[in-house]
C-alpha cells in the first residue's frame, strides 16, 4: 500500500514496516508508529515529495499445487508443497526482485524439480522427509538475498501414477 499526500497522517501497525521515499529515493525504513507526510512547501522553500510504501512482515503461507515432475527413474509424480515465509528485510524484498511472493513460488517450484529429478521412486518412498529438507535447504539461502526468510517448505501431497497409492503429509 502506497501512502502519499501532503499533510496526510497515517499509522503503521506492528505487522508492517514502511519504506519512506523522498523524491523517489529511499530515505529510511520506518517501524510501527504514527507518521505525517510533510507539506511540499515551507515558506519559500520546496520540500521533497514524500511517499511511504507499507510492507507486510507477518508470516505467510504459500501453496505450490500439483507440480508434475519426473523422478530420476522416469516416474511421473505430482507434488504439492506448503511454504511458510516472512519478509525480514523490507528494503531488499521490494528493491531486489519485482515480486517477492512470485519469486518464492518459482524458487520452491524449481527446487522441488531439482530434488525430485535426482531421486528414484524407491528413495522417495523410503525417505519422505529428504524431499522437504532438500527443498528448504535449496531455497533458504537464495530467499535471504531478497529479504525473505523461509521457515518451512514441506511436501504436502505426493501422487504417483496408476497402481501406487497417494501419500499425504497433512
XYZ file of N, CA, C and O in Angstrom:
680
model
N 0.843 -1.167 0.000
C 0.000 0.000 0.000
C 0.892 1.234 0.000
O 1.791 1.368 0.808
N 0.642 2.130 -0.918
C 1.425 3.349 -1.047
C 0.651 4.511 -0.428
O -0.513 4.727 -0.766
N 1.301 5.229 0.454
C 0.681 6.380 1.110
C 1.336 7.637 0.573
O 2.561 7.782 0.615
N 0.517 8.534 0.052
C 1.005 9.808 -0.477
C 0.101 10.925 0.009
O -0.931 10.671 0.619
N 0.446 12.138 -0.298
C -0.415 13.283 0.020
C 0.127 14.109 1.159
O 0.297 13.611 2.268
N 0.394 15.360 0.881
C 0.923 16.274 1.886
C -0.036 16.389 3.058
O -1.254 16.372 2.898
N 0.532 16.482 4.236
C -0.188 16.636 5.499
C -0.975 15.383 5.883
O -1.730 15.425 6.837
N -0.832 14.313 5.154
C -1.587 13.100 5.471
C -0.934 12.391 6.645
O 0.262 12.126 6.644
N -1.736 12.067 7.631
C -1.259 11.351 8.801
C -1.633 9.883 8.650
O -2.719 9.560 8.175
N -0.740 9.007 9.073
C -1.014 7.572 8.968
C -0.334 6.829 10.101
O 0.565 7.346 10.754
N -0.808 5.613 10.337
C -0.275 4.762 11.403
C 0.220 3.464 10.783
O -0.460 2.857 9.956
N 1.414 3.058 11.187
C 1.954 1.766 10.779
C 1.818 0.824 11.964
O 2.282 1.131 13.057
N 1.181 -0.309 11.743
C 0.995 -1.303 12.804
C 2.261 -2.143 12.958
O 3.137 -2.145 12.092
N 2.319 -2.900 14.053
C 3.464 -3.784 14.304
C 3.660 -4.833 13.225
O 4.737 -5.395 13.092
N 2.619 -5.101 12.469
C 2.666 -6.138 11.434
C 3.282 -5.652 10.126
O 3.416 -6.432 9.194
N 3.624 -4.376 10.041
C 4.138 -3.782 8.809
C 5.378 -2.932 9.081
O 5.643 -2.554 10.209
N 6.095 -2.639 8.026
C 7.182 -1.661 8.048
C 6.927 -0.720 6.883
O 6.271 -1.083 5.904
N 7.484 0.467 6.959
C 7.288 1.439 5.897
C 8.598 1.790 5.216
O 9.632 1.933 5.874
N 8.548 1.919 3.903
C 9.700 2.418 3.137
C 9.401 3.878 2.821
O 8.463 4.180 2.085
N 10.172 4.791 3.403
C 9.962 6.241 3.307
C 10.806 6.781 2.154
O 12.026 6.744 2.195
N 10.133 7.254 1.114
C 10.806 7.778 -0.075
C 10.699 9.294 -0.106
O 9.632 9.854 0.144
N 11.789 9.950 -0.434
C 11.805 11.398 -0.646
C 12.280 11.650 -2.061
O 13.396 11.275 -2.416
N 11.410 12.255 -2.861
C 11.670 12.497 -4.286
C 12.105 11.219 -5.005
O 13.009 11.212 -5.836
N 11.450 10.114 -4.658
C 11.688 8.848 -5.332
C 12.864 8.045 -4.823
O 13.076 6.923 -5.275
N 13.626 8.574 -3.870
C 14.774 7.853 -3.312
C 14.424 7.363 -1.920
O 13.844 8.103 -1.120
N 14.813 6.117 -1.641
C 14.553 5.563 -0.320
C 15.384 6.318 0.706
O 16.611 6.364 0.623
N 14.709 6.943 1.677
C 15.395 7.710 2.714
C 15.591 6.877 3.977
O 16.626 6.979 4.639
N 14.585 6.045 4.320
C 14.681 5.249 5.541
C 13.589 4.186 5.555
O 12.612 4.262 4.825
N 13.806 3.199 6.427
C 12.799 2.186 6.706
C 12.235 2.539 8.079
O 12.986 2.709 9.027
N 10.898 2.667 8.161
C 10.300 3.097 9.420
C 9.500 1.969 10.061
O 8.918 1.130 9.388
N 9.525 1.964 11.391
C 8.840 0.943 12.184
C 7.413 1.370 12.504
O 6.949 2.419 12.064
N 6.759 0.582 13.339
C 5.395 0.874 13.757
C 5.342 2.232 14.458
O 6.276 2.630 15.151
N 4.245 2.940 14.233
C 4.058 4.242 14.883
C 3.196 5.160 14.044
O 2.679 4.785 12.991
N 3.038 6.390 14.524
C 2.243 7.414 13.846
C 3.196 8.349 13.097
O 4.176 8.823 13.655
N 2.856 8.622 11.841
C 3.698 9.470 10.994
C 2.833 10.468 10.239
O 1.636 10.263 10.061
N 3.464 11.521 9.767
C 2.770 12.534 8.983
C 3.650 12.904 7.798
O 4.841 13.172 7.957
N 3.052 12.898 6.606
C 3.798 13.304 5.420
C 3.873 14.829 5.435
O 2.842 15.497 5.555
N 5.087 15.365 5.348
C 5.232 16.823 5.440
C 4.669 17.536 4.204
O 4.522 16.925 3.144
N 4.354 18.826 4.351
C 3.876 19.581 3.186
C 4.988 19.691 2.146
O 6.170 19.520 2.451
N 4.621 20.011 0.920
C 5.613 20.102 -0.152
C 6.348 21.438 -0.151
O 7.388 21.568 -0.765
N 5.776 22.427 0.507
C 6.423 23.743 0.582
C 6.412 24.227 2.023
O 5.468 24.003 2.759
N 7.478 24.899 2.392
C 7.576 25.543 3.697
C 8.168 26.924 3.449
O 9.313 27.047 3.055
N 7.355 27.917 3.638
C 7.673 29.310 3.305
C 8.010 29.395 1.823
O 7.199 29.111 0.982
N 9.184 29.742 1.483
C 9.559 29.868 0.071
C 10.379 28.672 -0.424
O 10.796 28.627 -1.566
N 10.606 27.755 0.460
C 11.427 26.579 0.157
C 10.578 25.404 -0.313
O 9.525 25.135 0.243
N 11.051 24.713 -1.315
C 10.382 23.496 -1.759
C 10.934 22.311 -0.968
O 12.139 22.096 -0.904
N 10.052 21.533 -0.373
C 10.442 20.345 0.379
C 10.276 19.114 -0.514
O 9.547 19.156 -1.506
N 10.938 18.019 -0.161
C 10.832 16.824 -1.010
C 9.411 16.252 -1.034
O 8.660 16.381 -0.073
N 9.094 15.625 -2.152
C 7.834 14.894 -2.271
C 8.016 13.569 -1.527
O 8.922 12.802 -1.830
N 7.147 13.291 -0.549
C 7.304 12.114 0.305
C 6.196 11.102 0.016
O 5.027 11.459 -0.128
N 6.615 9.835 -0.069
C 5.693 8.711 -0.203
C 6.158 7.623 0.752
O 7.345 7.507 1.043
N 5.217 6.825 1.226
C 5.554 5.718 2.116
C 4.883 4.448 1.601
O 3.673 4.416 1.391
N 5.681 3.418 1.384
C 5.174 2.129 0.922
C 5.160 1.169 2.112
O 6.193 0.948 2.747
N 3.993 0.616 2.424
C 3.870 -0.325 3.533
C 4.170 -1.742 3.064
O 3.698 -2.167 2.007
N 4.944 -2.471 3.875
C 5.313 -3.852 3.568
C 4.888 -4.730 4.740
O 5.270 -4.475 5.882
N 4.114 -5.751 4.451
C 3.632 -6.690 5.464
C 4.776 -7.621 5.851
O 5.379 -8.270 4.992
N 5.087 -7.709 7.162
C 6.183 -8.563 7.611
C 5.694 -9.770 8.420
O 6.491 -10.447 9.063
N 4.396 -10.046 8.351
C 3.857 -11.221 9.046
C 4.226 -12.497 8.304
O 4.470 -12.482 7.096
N 4.225 -13.602 9.032
C 4.474 -14.894 8.409
C 3.294 -15.254 7.509
O 2.140 -15.014 7.856
N 3.600 -15.793 6.348
C 2.575 -16.162 5.365
C 2.788 -17.579 4.886
O 3.883 -18.119 4.993
N 1.725 -18.134 4.319
C 1.795 -19.460 3.717
C 1.516 -19.350 2.238
O 0.710 -18.534 1.802
N 2.197 -20.177 1.488
C 2.029 -20.232 0.044
C 1.987 -21.712 -0.333
O 2.840 -22.483 0.111
N 0.992 -22.108 -1.106
C 0.893 -23.497 -1.534
C 1.225 -23.593 -3.016
O 0.624 -22.908 -3.831
N 2.201 -24.426 -3.317
C 2.553 -24.711 -4.699
C 1.815 -26.007 -5.033
O 2.137 -27.068 -4.506
N 0.788 -25.898 -5.860
C -0.125 -27.023 -6.105
C 0.244 -27.817 -7.349
O 0.598 -27.251 -8.371
N 0.115 -29.123 -7.217
C 0.114 -30.049 -8.334
C 1.186 -29.907 -9.383
O 0.877 -29.859 -10.566
N 2.433 -29.879 -8.989
C 3.526 -29.837 -9.954
C 3.840 -31.257 -10.396
O 4.150 -32.115 -9.575
N 3.758 -31.513 -11.688
C 4.084 -32.842 -12.194
C 5.563 -32.876 -12.556
O 6.042 -32.074 -13.356
N 6.272 -33.815 -11.924
C 7.728 -33.877 -12.039
C 8.145 -35.328 -12.255
O 7.581 -36.242 -11.649
N 9.149 -35.540 -13.086
C 9.700 -36.877 -13.308
C 10.818 -37.144 -12.311
O 11.688 -36.302 -12.096
N 10.814 -38.348 -11.729
C 11.885 -38.756 -10.829
C 13.101 -39.189 -11.656
O 13.028 -39.242 -12.886
N 14.174 -39.551 -10.972
C 15.386 -39.986 -11.677
C 15.146 -41.245 -12.498
O 15.780 -41.432 -13.537
N 14.215 -42.090 -12.051
C 13.906 -43.306 -12.808
C 12.681 -43.125 -13.713
O 12.016 -44.085 -14.088
N 12.384 -41.875 -14.064
C 11.360 -41.503 -15.058
C 9.919 -41.854 -14.663
O 9.096 -42.169 -15.506
N 9.619 -41.796 -13.362
C 8.255 -41.987 -12.886
C 7.651 -40.599 -12.665
O 8.222 -39.768 -11.962
N 6.487 -40.363 -13.261
C 5.826 -39.065 -13.113
C 5.165 -38.986 -11.739
O 4.401 -39.867 -11.355
N 5.483 -37.953 -11.008
C 4.868 -37.725 -9.703
C 4.235 -36.348 -9.707
O 4.683 -35.446 -10.416
N 3.214 -36.190 -8.925
C 2.563 -34.884 -8.767
C 2.747 -34.483 -7.312
O 2.371 -35.225 -6.405
N 3.341 -33.320 -7.090
C 3.671 -32.888 -5.737
C 3.050 -31.522 -5.439
O 2.996 -30.659 -6.304
N 2.560 -31.371 -4.215
C 2.099 -30.082 -3.702
C 2.961 -29.739 -2.497
O 3.252 -30.612 -1.668
N 3.357 -28.484 -2.397
C 4.290 -28.061 -1.355
C 3.712 -26.868 -0.604
O 3.175 -25.937 -1.215
N 3.842 -26.894 0.707
C 3.419 -25.791 1.555
C 4.657 -25.051 2.038
O 5.565 -25.668 2.590
N 4.687 -23.741 1.806
C 5.835 -22.919 2.179
C 5.384 -21.865 3.182
O 4.372 -21.199 2.969
N 6.121 -21.731 4.271
C 5.877 -20.655 5.231
C 7.067 -19.712 5.171
O 8.216 -20.152 5.266
N 6.769 -18.417 5.016
C 7.836 -17.432 4.893
C 7.401 -16.104 5.487
O 6.229 -15.885 5.769
N 8.378 -15.227 5.658
C 8.103 -13.864 6.112
C 9.172 -12.935 5.570
O 10.301 -13.352 5.293
N 8.803 -11.683 5.420
C 9.757 -10.662 4.979
C 10.543 -10.217 6.200
O 9.962 -9.805 7.199
N 11.859 -10.331 6.139
C 12.683 -9.860 7.252
C 13.460 -8.599 6.886
O 13.959 -7.915 7.765
N 13.549 -8.278 5.607
C 14.215 -7.061 5.149
C 13.332 -6.409 4.082
O 13.428 -6.741 2.901
N 12.442 -5.480 4.501
C 11.509 -4.873 3.547
C 12.193 -4.189 2.371
O 11.713 -4.263 1.242
N 13.317 -3.544 2.621
C 14.039 -2.857 1.542
C 14.468 -3.847 0.465
O 14.232 -3.639 -0.723
N 15.092 -4.940 0.861
C 15.544 -5.950 -0.110
C 14.364 -6.613 -0.809
O 14.416 -6.862 -2.015
N 13.283 -6.887 -0.071
C 12.119 -7.558 -0.660
C 11.494 -6.726 -1.774
O 11.034 -7.265 -2.773
N 11.502 -5.418 -1.630
C 10.883 -4.543 -2.619
C 11.866 -4.135 -3.713
O 11.507 -4.038 -4.883
N 13.137 -3.915 -3.358
C 14.106 -3.376 -4.313
C 14.902 -4.424 -5.081
O 15.419 -4.138 -6.150
N 15.019 -5.647 -4.554
C 15.866 -6.655 -5.199
C 15.136 -7.428 -6.287
O 15.712 -7.720 -7.330
N 13.870 -7.769 -6.034
C 13.080 -8.528 -7.010
C 11.783 -7.788 -7.306
O 11.337 -6.962 -6.517
N 11.184 -8.103 -8.443
C 9.946 -7.434 -8.848
C 8.792 -7.769 -7.914
O 8.041 -6.901 -7.504
N 8.627 -9.063 -7.579
C 7.554 -9.503 -6.703
C 8.097 -10.663 -5.873
O 8.287 -11.761 -6.402
N 8.340 -10.429 -4.580
C 8.991 -11.448 -3.765
C 8.126 -12.697 -3.586
O 8.660 -13.797 -3.490
N 6.796 -12.583 -3.571
C 5.941 -13.772 -3.445
C 6.049 -14.651 -4.692
O 6.135 -15.878 -4.579
N 6.039 -14.039 -5.858
C 6.212 -14.799 -7.099
C 7.577 -15.469 -7.127
O 7.732 -16.596 -7.595
N 8.582 -14.769 -6.623
C 9.940 -15.315 -6.610
C 10.044 -16.511 -5.663
O 10.672 -17.514 -5.993
N 9.412 -16.423 -4.487
C 9.398 -17.556 -3.560
C 8.737 -18.758 -4.244
O 9.247 -19.874 -4.198
N 7.611 -18.519 -4.904
C 6.878 -19.580 -5.594
C 7.777 -20.270 -6.629
O 7.895 -21.498 -6.635
N 8.401 -19.494 -7.488
C 9.218 -20.105 -8.548
C 10.474 -20.758 -7.982
O 10.883 -21.818 -8.469
N 11.085 -20.176 -6.940
C 12.269 -20.799 -6.333
C 11.933 -22.165 -5.736
O 12.676 -23.132 -5.907
N 10.805 -22.253 -5.030
C 10.404 -23.525 -4.419
C 10.033 -24.543 -5.504
O 10.397 -25.715 -5.423
N 9.333 -24.082 -6.511
C 8.938 -24.957 -7.617
C 10.181 -25.563 -8.291
O 10.249 -26.768 -8.541
N 11.160 -24.731 -8.582
C 12.382 -25.218 -9.231
C 13.200 -26.113 -8.308
O 13.792 -27.101 -8.756
N 13.242 -25.789 -7.012
C 13.959 -26.632 -6.049
C 13.316 -28.018 -5.968
O 14.021 -29.032 -5.885
N 11.991 -28.071 -5.994
C 11.293 -29.362 -5.967
C 11.627 -30.168 -7.218
O 11.858 -31.381 -7.139
N 11.663 -29.506 -8.367
C 12.001 -30.203 -9.610
C 13.422 -30.775 -9.564
O 13.660 -31.915 -9.955
N 14.350 -29.959 -9.067
C 15.743 -30.439 -8.973
C 15.855 -31.628 -8.023
O 16.533 -32.609 -8.322
N 15.203 -31.529 -6.885
C 15.313 -32.587 -5.883
C 14.654 -33.878 -6.356
O 15.247 -34.958 -6.245
N 13.425 -33.791 -6.863
C 12.739 -35.000 -7.333
C 13.446 -35.632 -8.521
O 13.487 -36.864 -8.633
N 14.010 -34.825 -9.390
C 14.706 -35.361 -10.562
C 15.966 -36.129 -10.176
O 16.439 -36.970 -10.933
N 16.490 -35.873 -8.977
C 17.699 -36.566 -8.538
C 17.397 -37.799 -7.690
O 18.300 -38.535 -7.316
N 16.113 -38.028 -7.365
C 15.720 -39.153 -6.515
C 14.939 -40.189 -7.328
O 14.203 -39.842 -8.230
N 15.123 -41.458 -6.953
C 14.314 -42.514 -7.561
C 13.016 -42.650 -6.764
O 12.914 -42.144 -5.641
N 12.045 -43.337 -7.336
C 10.772 -43.557 -6.657
C 10.984 -44.273 -5.328
O 10.379 -43.920 -4.318
N 11.877 -45.263 -5.316
C 12.158 -46.007 -4.080
C 12.736 -45.083 -3.005
O 12.366 -45.165 -1.839
N 13.640 -44.169 -3.378
C 14.213 -43.220 -2.410
C 13.135 -42.297 -1.842
O 13.143 -41.988 -0.648
N 12.211 -41.883 -2.674
C 11.130 -41.001 -2.217
C 10.251 -41.736 -1.212
O 9.882 -41.191 -0.172
N 9.932 -42.989 -1.516
C 9.057 -43.770 -0.634
C 9.722 -44.143 0.683
O 9.059 -44.222 1.709
N 11.024 -44.390 0.672
C 11.712 -44.801 1.902
C 12.170 -43.621 2.751
O 12.338 -43.770 3.953
N 12.386 -42.462 2.148
C 12.853 -41.299 2.914
C 12.066 -40.066 2.485
O 12.569 -39.206 1.766
N 10.834 -39.984 2.932
C 9.925 -38.917 2.502
C 10.366 -37.530 2.958
O 10.101 -36.552 2.285
N 11.022 -37.456 4.097
C 11.424 -36.144 4.626
C 12.584 -35.520 3.855
O 12.785 -34.311 3.913
N 13.348 -36.332 3.169
C 14.503 -35.811 2.432
C 14.091 -34.775 1.394
O 14.768 -33.763 1.210
N 12.968 -35.000 0.737
C 12.497 -34.074 -0.283
C 12.223 -32.693 0.318
O 12.675 -31.675 -0.203
N 11.515 -32.651 1.440
C 11.245 -31.377 2.117
C 12.531 -30.698 2.554
O 12.706 -29.493 2.398
N 13.453 -31.480 3.105
C 14.743 -30.936 3.561
C 15.549 -30.376 2.395
O 16.153 -29.310 2.502
N 15.561 -31.105 1.272
C 16.283 -30.642 0.082
C 15.714 -29.323 -0.432
O 16.465 -28.395 -0.761
N 14.392 -29.234 -0.502
C 13.750 -28.006 -0.997
C 14.078 -26.846 -0.078
O 14.477 -25.761 -0.533
N 13.932 -27.045 1.233
C 14.200 -25.972 2.195
C 15.640 -25.495 2.115
O 15.900 -24.292 2.039
N 16.585 -26.422 2.095
C 17.990 -26.009 2.041
C 18.330 -25.315 0.725
O 19.161 -24.410 0.690
N 17.661 -25.709 -0.350
C 17.916 -25.115 -1.662
C 17.422 -23.666 -1.746
O 18.098 -22.806 -2.309
N 16.262 -23.377 -1.174
C 15.681 -22.038 -1.333
C 16.004 -21.072 -0.200
O 15.891 -19.859 -0.374
N 16.399 -21.583 0.941
C 16.607 -20.725 2.114
C 17.631 -19.622 1.859
O 17.390 -18.455 2.155
N 18.771 -19.982 1.317
C 19.840 -19.006 1.101
C 19.489 -17.989 0.020
O 19.725 -16.789 0.186
N 18.911 -18.448 -1.080
C 18.581 -17.507 -2.149
C 17.492 -16.532 -1.709
O 17.526 -15.358 -2.064
N 16.528 -16.982 -0.921
C 15.462 -16.099 -0.437
C 16.011 -15.024 0.498
O 15.531 -13.884 0.490
N 17.024 -15.353 1.263
C 17.652 -14.365 2.142
C 18.210 -13.208 1.320
O 18.165 -12.061 1.754
N 18.670 -13.482 0.122
C 19.218 -12.451 -0.752
C 18.199 -11.412 -1.184
O 18.552 -10.294 -1.535
N 16.918 -11.758 -1.175
C 15.893 -10.771 -1.500
C 14.978 -10.479 -0.309
O 13.833 -10.114 -0.449
N 15.525 -10.629 0.911
C 14.855 -10.150 2.115
C 13.772 -11.028 2.692
O 12.976 -10.580 3.509
N 13.733 -12.302 2.314
C 12.690 -13.210 2.786
C 13.332 -14.366 3.548
O 14.357 -14.895 3.137
N 12.702 -14.742 4.660
C 13.133 -15.904 5.422
C 12.124 -17.022 5.204
O 10.935 -16.839 5.443
N 12.607 -18.158 4.725
C 11.761 -19.331 4.528
C 11.827 -20.146 5.818
O 12.888 -20.592 6.218
N 10.681 -20.321 6.463
C 10.646 -21.077 7.719
C 10.426 -22.565 7.477
O 11.032 -23.394 8.142
N 9.540 -22.886 6.546
C 9.243 -24.281 6.227
C 8.964 -24.411 4.742
O 8.417 -23.506 4.134
N 9.315 -25.568 4.204
C 8.942 -25.930 2.836
C 8.664 -27.425 2.869
O 9.566 -28.236 2.713
N 7.421 -27.763 3.147
C 7.058 -29.164 3.353
C 6.244 -29.704 2.198
O 5.362 -29.019 1.674
N 6.536 -30.947 1.849
C 5.740 -31.634 0.843
C 4.403 -31.957 1.482
O 4.334 -32.630 2.517
N 3.357 -31.434 0.885
C 2.011 -31.636 1.424
C 1.398 -32.923 0.872
O 0.865 -33.730 1.608
N 1.470 -33.094 -0.431
C 0.922 -34.281 -1.083
C 1.878 -34.774 -2.155
O 2.493 -33.975 -2.855
N 1.949 -36.087 -2.269
C 2.685 -36.737 -3.356
C 1.732 -37.732 -4.002
O 1.192 -38.600 -3.331
N 1.500 -37.586 -5.280
C 0.623 -38.511 -6.003
C 1.456 -39.245 -7.049
O 2.222 -38.625 -7.784
N 1.273 -40.559 -7.070
C 2.013 -41.389 -8.007
C 1.049 -41.951 -9.039
O -0.141 -42.054 -8.796
N 1.552 -42.370 -10.182
C 0.681 -42.866 -11.247
C 0.105 -44.248 -10.946
O 0.619 -44.985 -10.117
N -0.983 -44.544 -11.633
C -1.552 -45.889 -11.689
C -1.808 -46.577 -10.379
O -2.586 -46.133 -9.558
N -1.102 -47.697 -10.173
C -1.400 -48.586 -9.061
C -0.739 -48.165 -7.751
O -0.897 -48.837 -6.752
N 0.009 -47.082 -7.741
C 0.639 -46.621 -6.495
C -0.333 -45.741 -5.721
O -1.135 -45.020 -6.291
N -0.245 -45.794 -4.417
C -1.150 -45.039 -3.550
C -0.676 -43.602 -3.371
O 0.527 -43.341 -3.319
N -1.622 -42.654 -3.212
C -1.232 -41.276 -2.893
C -0.685 -41.202 -1.463
O -1.129 -41.939 -0.604
N 0.285 -40.332 -1.255
C 0.863 -40.133 0.054
C 0.548 -38.709 0.483
O 0.857 -37.768 -0.230
N -0.063 -38.545 1.668
C -0.426 -37.215 2.137
C 0.324 -36.901 3.405
O 0.458 -37.750 4.299
N 0.835 -35.687 3.519
C 1.609 -35.259 4.678
C 0.851 -34.263 5.530
O 1.426 -33.572 6.329
N -0.442 -34.099 5.325
C -1.192 -33.079 6.080
C -1.501 -33.496 7.472
O -1.415 -34.521 7.952
